[in-house]
């Protein structure tokens, strides 16, 4: 019995700390970025460390131009430390593939950082900056071997301590070699029982103390999105109230207080009807008071909705807040206006060999060029979509939607992954704009313009973080109308 108690105390004491997975995007911490850096077309993957300080693994592939050398350095996106560069590291050029480079960078602090690259090659030297939100994703557990060793030592020490008390009560006052009288035997048993209870009590209190310190530490150091409370007011007004997260509270110096517009809006709000994931809303609530966002409800079908709210802070640091809400079928609904868009009961994609096709309005459709064997967890991929008219010819009426050729929302069916992508990748567009040198005319954003020329082919660099079933919502704008194509995809481990 005593041993069982020890085992429990031990389990508590050594309990490894797990924190729920929630971070910018959701469950998708790595950064995928594709851009023209001068003459070079580069696909950059930054695998973010789980801990800060930690090592980011960086991969760069050049699709256009001949790159011979890349130097990388971590900096902040804005403010102090965004300009004075520490010595840079040289990336390693792959011997088998001369246009593929790998490198590692120590990230020493949390916050809105950038990986700045000096790219040199046959077509000249250019600079490229990739925003990377850095944060601890979880508390690392103890190594198994260490845990087993410490657990063994604890059991040994506990049992030894108890037996010392027993021996002291039994033989402490006897002459050497003397017979042990029965009264001493029973006294020893009582002493051991008392010592056992005391030791287990001490271990229990120790565990309580340790857990509270570990929780406080994890709350402060491990990233968590701010909580958000979603409710319906006056029957037709959706209200989102942001709370405070200890992680943000402890990082006042990181310019997290102010929210800045990201492709034209302070918040991008996504509502997805669960569990079918059929109805999909992309809304842009206004900030009616500090930390409170409101939106007139569009007409919705009643049901349970998953809520994802994207914001970007002054420093370029993104947060995706998650929640859920049960919505009644809206009666006093307002029609969708401005950049707000939705798809209700859409037809889902079908697979034809290496092409997955999803219908748009009418008989137009979008082809997702996807080889079923290439969708693999963590593999950097260019997701390629082609918009076609009814007769299969490339659609010619695409225009930018909120400044970009397309917006892609990726959701794992169990909601453990949410990502909001653009042709530039998973980086927040607002952070990218902060990194851009102001143009001489002082107007317009190169980032938006760069992706503003809209052809019928739209690509998104990404790597699915986990194996599983996903639904993709691709949004484009054609002749003034936003259209949404819905794809299903399976990602292999
Ligand atoms: Cu978007």
GROMACS .gro file of C-alpha atoms in nm, residues 8-474:
model
  467
    8UNK     CA    1   0.139   0.828  -0.695
    9UNK     CA    2   0.329   1.097  -0.512
   10UNK     CA    3   0.615   1.035  -0.747
   11UNK     CA    4   0.397   1.066  -1.053
   12UNK     CA    5   0.262   1.397  -0.929
   13UNK     CA    6   0.601   1.523  -0.831
   14UNK     CA    7   0.761   1.447  -1.163
   15UNK     CA    8   0.452   1.524  -1.363
   16UNK     CA    9   0.558   1.665  -1.695
   17UNK     CA   10   0.387   1.985  -1.782
   18UNK     CA   11   0.176   1.999  -2.092
   19UNK     CA   12   0.019   2.315  -2.225
   20UNK     CA   13  -0.258   2.327  -2.484
   21UNK     CA   14  -0.134   2.396  -2.832
   22UNK     CA   15  -0.245   2.743  -2.938
   23UNK     CA   16  -0.038   3.003  -3.118
   24UNK     CA   17  -0.039   3.246  -3.408
   25UNK     CA   18  -0.224   3.054  -3.668
   26UNK     CA   19  -0.316   2.751  -3.462
   27UNK     CA   20  -0.092   2.447  -3.447
   28UNK     CA   21   0.112   2.582  -3.737
   29UNK     CA   22   0.416   2.765  -3.595
   30UNK     CA   23   0.660   2.730  -3.886
   31UNK     CA   24   0.702   3.011  -4.134
   32UNK     CA   25   0.670   2.958  -4.509
   33UNK     CA   26   0.751   3.246  -4.738
   34UNK     CA   27   0.789   3.291  -5.109
   35UNK     CA   28   0.904   3.612  -5.267
   36UNK     CA   29   1.100   3.772  -5.544
   37UNK     CA   30   1.418   3.909  -5.389
   38UNK     CA   31   1.537   4.123  -5.677
   39UNK     CA   32   1.614   3.876  -5.957
   40UNK     CA   33   1.588   3.570  -5.730
   41UNK     CA   34   1.267   3.381  -5.661
   42UNK     CA   35   1.310   3.229  -5.318
   43UNK     CA   36   1.107   2.981  -5.113
   44UNK     CA   37   1.203   3.020  -4.749
   45UNK     CA   38   1.109   2.778  -4.470
   46UNK     CA   39   1.182   2.871  -4.109
   47UNK     CA   40   1.123   2.592  -3.862
   48UNK     CA   41   1.068   2.772  -3.535
   49UNK     CA   42   1.223   2.643  -3.212
   50UNK     CA   43   0.989   2.503  -2.946
   51UNK     CA   44   1.175   2.696  -2.678
   52UNK     CA   45   1.318   3.049  -2.658
   53UNK     CA   46   1.616   3.079  -2.659
   54UNK     CA   47   1.623   2.811  -2.925
   55UNK     CA   48   1.750   2.727  -3.269
   56UNK     CA   49   1.549   2.806  -3.582
   57UNK     CA   50   1.621   2.580  -3.880
   58UNK     CA   51   1.617   2.768  -4.208
   59UNK     CA   52   1.590   2.635  -4.562
   60UNK     CA   53   1.604   2.844  -4.878
   61UNK     CA   54   1.539   2.723  -5.230
   62UNK     CA   55   1.597   2.944  -5.532
   63UNK     CA   56   1.360   2.889  -5.824
   64UNK     CA   57   1.488   3.174  -6.039
   65UNK     CA   58   1.837   3.317  -6.065
   66UNK     CA   59   2.165   3.160  -5.959
   67UNK     CA   60   2.235   3.212  -5.591
   68UNK     CA   61   2.586   3.144  -5.468
   69UNK     CA   62   2.578   3.259  -5.109
   70UNK     CA   63   2.326   3.353  -4.837
   71UNK     CA   64   2.404   3.512  -4.502
   72UNK     CA   65   2.138   3.521  -4.232
   73UNK     CA   66   2.092   3.722  -3.915
   74UNK     CA   67   1.805   3.755  -3.664
   75UNK     CA   68   1.674   4.104  -3.581
   76UNK     CA   69   1.361   4.259  -3.436
   77UNK     CA   70   1.101   4.380  -3.684
   78UNK     CA   71   1.070   4.729  -3.538
   79UNK     CA   72   1.234   4.951  -3.277
   80UNK     CA   73   1.565   4.903  -3.104
   81UNK     CA   74   1.747   4.600  -3.235
   82UNK     CA   75   1.583   4.612  -3.576
   83UNK     CA   76   1.876   4.777  -3.747
   84UNK     CA   77   2.204   4.703  -3.568
   85UNK     CA   78   2.290   4.361  -3.695
   86UNK     CA   79   2.499   4.111  -3.502
   87UNK     CA   80   2.752   3.915  -3.709
   88UNK     CA   81   2.569   3.704  -3.965
   89UNK     CA   82   2.585   3.331  -4.028
   90UNK     CA   83   2.652   3.177  -4.366
   91UNK     CA   84   2.402   2.920  -4.490
   92UNK     CA   85   2.532   2.588  -4.618
   93UNK     CA   86   2.489   2.523  -4.987
   94UNK     CA   87   2.370   2.170  -5.061
   95UNK     CA   88   2.631   1.970  -5.250
   96UNK     CA   89   2.370   1.773  -5.445
   97UNK     CA   90   2.143   2.072  -5.518
   98UNK     CA   91   2.335   2.401  -5.560
   99UNK     CA   92   2.015   2.612  -5.537
  100UNK     CA   93   1.923   2.476  -5.194
  101UNK     CA   94   2.065   2.627  -4.875
  102UNK     CA   95   2.028   2.533  -4.509
  103UNK     CA   96   2.122   2.718  -4.194
  104UNK     CA   97   2.058   2.759  -3.824
  105UNK     CA   98   2.000   3.068  -3.615
  106UNK     CA   99   1.979   3.112  -3.240
  107UNK     CA  100   1.669   3.311  -3.148
  108UNK     CA  101   1.740   3.466  -2.810
  109UNK     CA  102   1.409   3.639  -2.736
  110UNK     CA  103   1.036   3.608  -2.791
  111UNK     CA  104   0.846   3.855  -3.003
  112UNK     CA  105   0.821   3.983  -3.354
  113UNK     CA  106   1.155   3.897  -3.513
  114UNK     CA  107   1.284   3.884  -3.867
  115UNK     CA  108   1.541   3.670  -4.041
  116UNK     CA  109   1.733   3.908  -4.260
  117UNK     CA  110   1.913   3.752  -4.556
  118UNK     CA  111   2.193   3.887  -4.770
  119UNK     CA  112   2.162   3.697  -5.095
  120UNK     CA  113   2.444   3.707  -5.347
  121UNK     CA  114   2.475   3.538  -5.681
  122UNK     CA  115   2.521   3.571  -6.053
  123UNK     CA  116   2.250   3.838  -6.079
  124UNK     CA  117   2.385   4.061  -5.802
  125UNK     CA  118   2.335   4.111  -5.428
  126UNK     CA  119   1.999   4.169  -5.264
  127UNK     CA  120   1.848   4.172  -4.916
  128UNK     CA  121   1.537   3.984  -4.802
  129UNK     CA  122   1.362   4.007  -4.465
  130UNK     CA  123   1.129   3.733  -4.341
  131UNK     CA  124   0.913   3.813  -4.036
  132UNK     CA  125   0.911   3.528  -3.782
  133UNK     CA  126   0.698   3.541  -3.465
  134UNK     CA  127   0.916   3.384  -3.193
  135UNK     CA  128   0.768   3.232  -2.878
  136UNK     CA  129   0.802   2.926  -2.658
  137UNK     CA  130   0.552   2.668  -2.781
  138UNK     CA  131   0.563   2.445  -2.476
  139UNK     CA  132   0.752   2.348  -2.167
  140UNK     CA  133   1.001   2.078  -2.244
  141UNK     CA  134   0.946   1.762  -2.041
  142UNK     CA  135   1.221   1.593  -1.846
  143UNK     CA  136   1.427   1.337  -2.036
  144UNK     CA  137   1.289   0.991  -1.975
  145UNK     CA  138   1.617   0.844  -1.852
  146UNK     CA  139   1.664   1.133  -1.606
  147UNK     CA  140   1.306   1.094  -1.484
  148UNK     CA  141   1.352   0.721  -1.426
  149UNK     CA  142   1.680   0.778  -1.244
  150UNK     CA  143   1.534   1.050  -1.019
  151UNK     CA  144   1.220   0.845  -0.954
  152UNK     CA  145   1.433   0.547  -0.850
  153UNK     CA  146   1.642   0.767  -0.621
  154UNK     CA  147   1.329   0.912  -0.465
  155UNK     CA  148   1.180   0.570  -0.391
  156UNK     CA  149   1.513   0.458  -0.247
  157UNK     CA  150   1.551   0.766  -0.025
  158UNK     CA  151   1.189   0.748   0.091
  159UNK     CA  152   1.212   0.382   0.187
  160UNK     CA  153   1.552   0.437   0.348
  161UNK     CA  154   1.422   0.724   0.557
  162UNK     CA  155   1.126   0.516   0.677
  163UNK     CA  156   1.346   0.223   0.766
  164UNK     CA  157   1.587   0.453   0.955
  165UNK     CA  158   1.294   0.567   1.173
  166UNK     CA  159   1.192   0.204   1.220
  167UNK     CA  160   1.544   0.096   1.315
  168UNK     CA  161   1.584   0.389   1.557
  169UNK     CA  162   1.261   0.300   1.739
  170UNK     CA  163   1.345  -0.072   1.742
  171UNK     CA  164   1.713  -0.086   1.825
  172UNK     CA  165   1.817   0.270   1.919
  173UNK     CA  166   1.830   0.206   2.296
  174UNK     CA  167   1.941  -0.159   2.296
  175UNK     CA  168   2.281  -0.292   2.393
  176UNK     CA  169   2.465  -0.444   2.094
  177UNK     CA  170   2.359  -0.804   2.041
  178UNK     CA  171   2.061  -0.782   2.276
  179UNK     CA  172   1.733  -0.955   2.187
  180UNK     CA  173   1.458  -0.720   2.050
  181UNK     CA  174   1.155  -0.725   2.281
  182UNK     CA  175   0.807  -0.744   2.112
  183UNK     CA  176   0.709  -0.400   2.248
  184UNK     CA  177   0.999  -0.245   2.052
  185UNK     CA  178   0.889  -0.432   1.738
  186UNK     CA  179   0.542  -0.279   1.753
  187UNK     CA  180   0.685   0.062   1.841
  188UNK     CA  181   0.905   0.035   1.530
  189UNK     CA  182   0.600  -0.041   1.316
  190UNK     CA  183   0.422   0.268   1.451
  191UNK     CA  184   0.731   0.483   1.391
  192UNK     CA  185   0.755   0.360   1.032
  193UNK     CA  186   0.387   0.426   0.969
  194UNK     CA  187   0.417   0.780   1.111
  195UNK     CA  188   0.734   0.843   0.911
  196UNK     CA  189   0.564   0.708   0.597
  197UNK     CA  190   0.268   0.942   0.635
  198UNK     CA  191   0.502   1.234   0.707
  199UNK     CA  192   0.720   1.166   0.402
  200UNK     CA  193   0.421   1.125   0.170
  201UNK     CA  194   0.279   1.450   0.315
  202UNK     CA  195   0.605   1.632   0.250
  203UNK     CA  196   0.616   1.495  -0.106
  204UNK     CA  197   0.255   1.603  -0.159
  205UNK     CA  198   0.321   1.957  -0.036
  206UNK     CA  199   0.638   1.968  -0.243
  207UNK     CA  200   0.434   1.871  -0.547
  208UNK     CA  201   0.179   2.146  -0.479
  209UNK     CA  202   0.457   2.402  -0.448
  210UNK     CA  203   0.637   2.277  -0.757
  211UNK     CA  204   0.317   2.269  -0.967
  212UNK     CA  205   0.222   2.625  -0.876
  213UNK     CA  206   0.568   2.753  -0.967
  214UNK     CA  207   0.570   2.553  -1.289
  215UNK     CA  208   0.223   2.676  -1.386
  216UNK     CA  209   0.312   3.039  -1.319
  217UNK     CA  210   0.630   2.993  -1.517
  218UNK     CA  211   0.453   2.827  -1.806
  219UNK     CA  212   0.182   3.096  -1.812
  220UNK     CA  213   0.445   3.362  -1.836
  221UNK     CA  214   0.685   3.191  -2.074
  222UNK     CA  215   0.477   2.963  -2.296
  223UNK     CA  216   0.278   3.146  -2.562
  224UNK     CA  217  -0.098   3.143  -2.536
  225UNK     CA  218  -0.336   3.346  -2.749
  226UNK     CA  219  -0.547   3.595  -2.553
  227UNK     CA  220  -0.884   3.456  -2.455
  228UNK     CA  221  -1.179   3.594  -2.648
  229UNK     CA  222  -1.542   3.598  -2.542
  230UNK     CA  223  -1.790   3.585  -2.829
  231UNK     CA  224  -2.154   3.671  -2.780
  232UNK     CA  225  -2.460   3.786  -2.964
  233UNK     CA  226  -2.609   4.123  -2.864
  234UNK     CA  227  -2.948   4.263  -2.971
  235UNK     CA  228  -3.008   3.951  -3.174
  236UNK     CA  229  -2.793   4.054  -3.466
  237UNK     CA  230  -2.469   4.196  -3.338
  238UNK     CA  231  -2.168   3.974  -3.290
  239UNK     CA  232  -1.947   4.101  -3.005
  240UNK     CA  233  -1.591   3.982  -2.941
  241UNK     CA  234  -1.424   4.083  -2.616
  242UNK     CA  235  -1.052   4.017  -2.598
  243UNK     CA  236  -0.905   3.921  -2.262
  244UNK     CA  237  -0.546   3.938  -2.145
  245UNK     CA  238  -0.301   3.652  -2.158
  246UNK     CA  239  -0.016   3.637  -1.904
  247UNK     CA  240   0.228   3.587  -2.191
  248UNK     CA  241   0.133   3.925  -2.341
  249UNK     CA  242   0.112   4.092  -1.998
  250UNK     CA  243   0.476   4.000  -1.934
  251UNK     CA  244   0.594   4.142  -2.262
  252UNK     CA  245   0.484   4.503  -2.246
  253UNK     CA  246   0.810   4.612  -2.404
  254UNK     CA  247   0.728   4.414  -2.717
  255UNK     CA  248   0.479   4.670  -2.853
  256UNK     CA  249   0.184   4.435  -2.818
  257UNK     CA  250  -0.080   4.678  -2.697
  258UNK     CA  251  -0.181   4.844  -3.019
  259UNK     CA  252  -0.344   4.643  -3.295
  260UNK     CA  253  -0.253   4.743  -3.649
  261UNK     CA  254  -0.445   4.677  -3.970
  262UNK     CA  255  -0.349   4.362  -4.157
  263UNK     CA  256  -0.443   4.376  -4.525
  264UNK     CA  257  -0.683   4.658  -4.458
  265UNK     CA  258  -0.857   4.537  -4.142
  266UNK     CA  259  -0.786   4.532  -3.769
  267UNK     CA  260  -0.941   4.188  -3.740
  268UNK     CA  261  -1.008   3.904  -3.979
  269UNK     CA  262  -1.280   3.690  -3.828
  270UNK     CA  263  -1.360   3.343  -3.953
  271UNK     CA  264  -1.673   3.152  -3.857
  272UNK     CA  265  -1.695   2.789  -3.963
  273UNK     CA  266  -2.005   2.581  -3.899
  274UNK     CA  267  -1.915   2.261  -3.719
  275UNK     CA  268  -1.887   1.970  -3.749
  276UNK     CA  269  -1.966   1.965  -4.123
  277UNK     CA  270  -1.740   2.267  -4.196
  278UNK     CA  271  -1.988   2.366  -4.464
  279UNK     CA  272  -2.074   2.730  -4.397
  280UNK     CA  273  -1.778   2.966  -4.389
  281UNK     CA  274  -1.774   3.338  -4.310
  282UNK     CA  275  -1.480   3.578  -4.346
  283UNK     CA  276  -1.578   3.899  -4.164
  284UNK     CA  277  -1.404   4.217  -4.053
  285UNK     CA  278  -1.544   4.349  -3.724
  286UNK     CA  279  -1.467   4.705  -3.619
  287UNK     CA  280  -1.305   4.791  -3.286
  288UNK     CA  281  -1.590   4.963  -3.101
  289UNK     CA  282  -1.395   5.002  -2.774
  290UNK     CA  283  -1.040   4.902  -2.676
  291UNK     CA  284  -1.029   4.522  -2.710
  292UNK     CA  285  -1.394   4.495  -2.817
  293UNK     CA  286  -1.490   4.418  -3.174
  294UNK     CA  287  -1.840   4.421  -3.318
  295UNK     CA  288  -1.996   4.311  -3.644
  296UNK     CA  289  -2.351   4.316  -3.774
  297UNK     CA  290  -2.439   3.951  -3.828
  298UNK     CA  291  -2.483   3.840  -4.186
  299UNK     CA  292  -2.758   3.586  -4.254
  300UNK     CA  293  -2.635   3.255  -4.109
  301UNK     CA  294  -2.779   2.908  -4.084
  302UNK     CA  295  -2.827   2.817  -3.720
  303UNK     CA  296  -2.565   2.593  -3.567
  304UNK     CA  297  -2.245   2.564  -3.375
  305UNK     CA  298  -1.960   2.772  -3.515
  306UNK     CA  299  -1.585   2.756  -3.460
  307UNK     CA  300  -1.442   3.108  -3.429
  308UNK     CA  301  -1.092   3.216  -3.536
  309UNK     CA  302  -0.998   3.582  -3.499
  310UNK     CA  303  -0.671   3.707  -3.650
  311UNK     CA  304  -0.507   4.027  -3.533
  312UNK     CA  305  -0.156   4.176  -3.568
  313UNK     CA  306   0.018   4.385  -3.302
  314UNK     CA  307   0.213   4.705  -3.349
  315UNK     CA  308   0.539   4.508  -3.353
  316UNK     CA  309   0.414   4.283  -3.631
  317UNK     CA  310   0.337   3.996  -3.391
  318UNK     CA  311   0.025   3.800  -3.492
  319UNK     CA  312  -0.234   3.636  -3.266
  320UNK     CA  313  -0.512   3.399  -3.361
  321UNK     CA  314  -0.777   3.387  -3.091
  322UNK     CA  315  -1.011   3.091  -3.089
  323UNK     CA  316  -1.358   3.038  -2.951
  324UNK     CA  317  -1.693   2.891  -3.044
  325UNK     CA  318  -2.047   3.013  -3.046
  326UNK     CA  319  -2.393   2.869  -3.109
  327UNK     CA  320  -2.577   3.096  -3.347
  328UNK     CA  321  -2.949   3.092  -3.418
  329UNK     CA  322  -3.061   3.138  -3.778
  330UNK     CA  323  -3.031   3.516  -3.804
  331UNK     CA  324  -3.358   3.691  -3.874
  332UNK     CA  325  -3.258   4.055  -3.853
  333UNK     CA  326  -2.948   3.982  -4.056
  334UNK     CA  327  -2.757   4.247  -4.243
  335UNK     CA  328  -2.633   4.164  -4.593
  336UNK     CA  329  -2.258   4.114  -4.637
  337UNK     CA  330  -2.084   4.441  -4.713
  338UNK     CA  331  -1.737   4.563  -4.797
  339UNK     CA  332  -1.473   4.291  -4.788
  340UNK     CA  333  -1.694   4.051  -4.592
  341UNK     CA  334  -1.757   3.723  -4.769
  342UNK     CA  335  -1.915   3.384  -4.713
  343UNK     CA  336  -1.995   3.053  -4.867
  344UNK     CA  337  -2.299   2.858  -4.758
  345UNK     CA  338  -2.351   2.487  -4.827
  346UNK     CA  339  -2.083   2.484  -5.099
  347UNK     CA  340  -2.011   2.192  -5.327
  348UNK     CA  341  -1.685   2.032  -5.213
  349UNK     CA  342  -1.394   1.933  -5.434
  350UNK     CA  343  -1.369   1.604  -5.619
  351UNK     CA  344  -1.050   1.420  -5.710
  352UNK     CA  345  -0.954   1.335  -6.069
  353UNK     CA  346  -0.608   1.177  -6.071
  354UNK     CA  347  -0.357   1.445  -5.978
  355UNK     CA  348  -0.608   1.725  -5.998
  356UNK     CA  349  -0.864   1.811  -5.732
  357UNK     CA  350  -1.145   2.027  -5.864
  358UNK     CA  351  -1.382   2.252  -5.669
  359UNK     CA  352  -1.676   2.432  -5.829
  360UNK     CA  353  -1.712   2.809  -5.810
  361UNK     CA  354  -2.034   2.993  -5.881
  362UNK     CA  355  -2.193   2.875  -6.205
  363UNK     CA  356  -1.993   2.613  -6.389
  364UNK     CA  357  -1.658   2.775  -6.334
  365UNK     CA  358  -1.414   2.585  -6.120
  366UNK     CA  359  -1.075   2.585  -5.950
  367UNK     CA  360  -0.821   2.311  -6.002
  368UNK     CA  361  -0.583   2.226  -5.724
  369UNK     CA  362  -0.282   2.064  -5.875
  370UNK     CA  363  -0.210   1.809  -5.609
  371UNK     CA  364  -0.045   1.476  -5.643
  372UNK     CA  365  -0.202   1.269  -5.367
  373UNK     CA  366   0.141   1.138  -5.274
  374UNK     CA  367   0.301   1.476  -5.226
  375UNK     CA  368   0.091   1.606  -4.939
  376UNK     CA  369   0.312   1.513  -4.653
  377UNK     CA  370   0.333   1.655  -4.304
  378UNK     CA  371   0.603   1.923  -4.261
  379UNK     CA  372   0.706   1.907  -4.627
  380UNK     CA  373   0.739   2.257  -4.778
  381UNK     CA  374   0.505   2.265  -5.077
  382UNK     CA  375   0.375   2.523  -5.321
  383UNK     CA  376  -0.002   2.476  -5.318
  384UNK     CA  377  -0.102   2.561  -5.675
  385UNK     CA  378  -0.455   2.657  -5.784
  386UNK     CA  379  -0.585   2.744  -6.132
  387UNK     CA  380  -0.914   2.923  -6.187
  388UNK     CA  381  -1.095   2.811  -6.502
  389UNK     CA  382  -1.405   2.916  -6.686
  390UNK     CA  383  -1.684   2.676  -6.766
  391UNK     CA  384  -1.512   2.555  -7.086
  392UNK     CA  385  -1.178   2.504  -6.910
  393UNK     CA  386  -1.004   2.816  -7.037
  394UNK     CA  387  -0.804   3.018  -6.783
  395UNK     CA  388  -1.028   3.272  -6.611
  396UNK     CA  389  -0.931   3.627  -6.702
  397UNK     CA  390  -1.150   3.826  -6.465
  398UNK     CA  391  -0.955   3.785  -6.140
  399UNK     CA  392  -0.879   4.096  -5.938
  400UNK     CA  393  -0.711   4.149  -5.603
  401UNK     CA  394  -0.921   4.069  -5.296
  402UNK     CA  395  -0.800   4.289  -5.011
  403UNK     CA  396  -0.487   4.361  -5.211
  404UNK     CA  397  -0.397   4.001  -5.283
  405UNK     CA  398  -0.455   3.740  -5.552
  406UNK     CA  399  -0.603   3.499  -5.304
  407UNK     CA  400  -0.659   3.411  -4.941
  408UNK     CA  401  -0.640   3.052  -4.826
  409UNK     CA  402  -0.773   2.927  -4.494
  410UNK     CA  403  -0.653   2.582  -4.398
  411UNK     CA  404  -0.830   2.388  -4.124
  412UNK     CA  405  -0.763   2.043  -3.994
  413UNK     CA  406  -1.094   1.864  -3.949
  414UNK     CA  407  -1.039   1.833  -3.574
  415UNK     CA  408  -0.955   2.209  -3.554
  416UNK     CA  409  -0.605   2.143  -3.420
  417UNK     CA  410  -0.465   2.337  -3.718
  418UNK     CA  411  -0.579   2.674  -3.853
  419UNK     CA  412  -0.375   2.881  -4.096
  420UNK     CA  413  -0.461   3.193  -4.296
  421UNK     CA  414  -0.227   3.213  -4.594
  422UNK     CA  415  -0.155   3.445  -4.882
  423UNK     CA  416   0.055   3.405  -5.194
  424UNK     CA  417   0.353   3.529  -4.988
  425UNK     CA  418   0.298   3.247  -4.740
  426UNK     CA  419   0.220   3.218  -4.371
  427UNK     CA  420   0.386   3.545  -4.267
  428UNK     CA  421   0.149   3.820  -4.149
  429UNK     CA  422   0.118   4.072  -4.431
  430UNK     CA  423   0.121   4.355  -4.176
  431UNK     CA  424   0.463   4.243  -4.048
  432UNK     CA  425   0.590   4.222  -4.403
  433UNK     CA  426   0.479   4.580  -4.463
  434UNK     CA  427   0.661   4.696  -4.148
  435UNK     CA  428   0.979   4.544  -4.289
  436UNK     CA  429   0.952   4.718  -4.620
  437UNK     CA  430   1.161   5.022  -4.674
  438UNK     CA  431   0.930   5.318  -4.730
  439UNK     CA  432   0.902   5.389  -5.098
  440UNK     CA  433   1.028   5.731  -5.215
  441UNK     CA  434   0.675   5.838  -5.304
  442UNK     CA  435   0.565   5.732  -4.956
  443UNK     CA  436   0.256   5.557  -5.080
  444UNK     CA  437   0.143   5.204  -5.154
  445UNK     CA  438   0.277   4.879  -5.030
  446UNK     CA  439   0.519   4.682  -5.238
  447UNK     CA  440   0.401   4.365  -5.066
  448UNK     CA  441   0.048   4.420  -5.180
  449UNK     CA  442   0.145   4.542  -5.523
  450UNK     CA  443   0.380   4.252  -5.574
  451UNK     CA  444   0.097   4.009  -5.531
  452UNK     CA  445  -0.154   4.237  -5.694
  453UNK     CA  446  -0.105   4.127  -6.054
  454UNK     CA  447  -0.369   3.859  -6.066
  455UNK     CA  448  -0.347   3.577  -6.317
  456UNK     CA  449  -0.562   3.266  -6.304
  457UNK     CA  450  -0.285   3.075  -6.127
  458UNK     CA  451  -0.244   3.137  -5.754
  459UNK     CA  452   0.017   2.969  -5.537
  460UNK     CA  453   0.063   2.949  -5.160
  461UNK     CA  454   0.383   2.824  -4.996
  462UNK     CA  455   0.301   2.604  -4.698
  463UNK     CA  456   0.384   2.288  -4.508
  464UNK     CA  457   0.102   2.104  -4.333
  465UNK     CA  458   0.216   2.070  -3.971
  466UNK     CA  459   0.040   1.741  -3.898
  467UNK     CA  460  -0.090   1.441  -4.085
  468UNK     CA  461  -0.469   1.419  -4.111
  469UNK     CA  462  -0.776   1.538  -4.297
  470UNK     CA  463  -0.793   1.903  -4.394
  471UNK     CA  464  -1.044   2.141  -4.549
  472UNK     CA  465  -0.916   2.437  -4.752
  473UNK     CA  466  -1.117   2.749  -4.827
  474UNK     CA  467  -0.971   2.942  -5.120
   0.00000   0.00000   0.00000
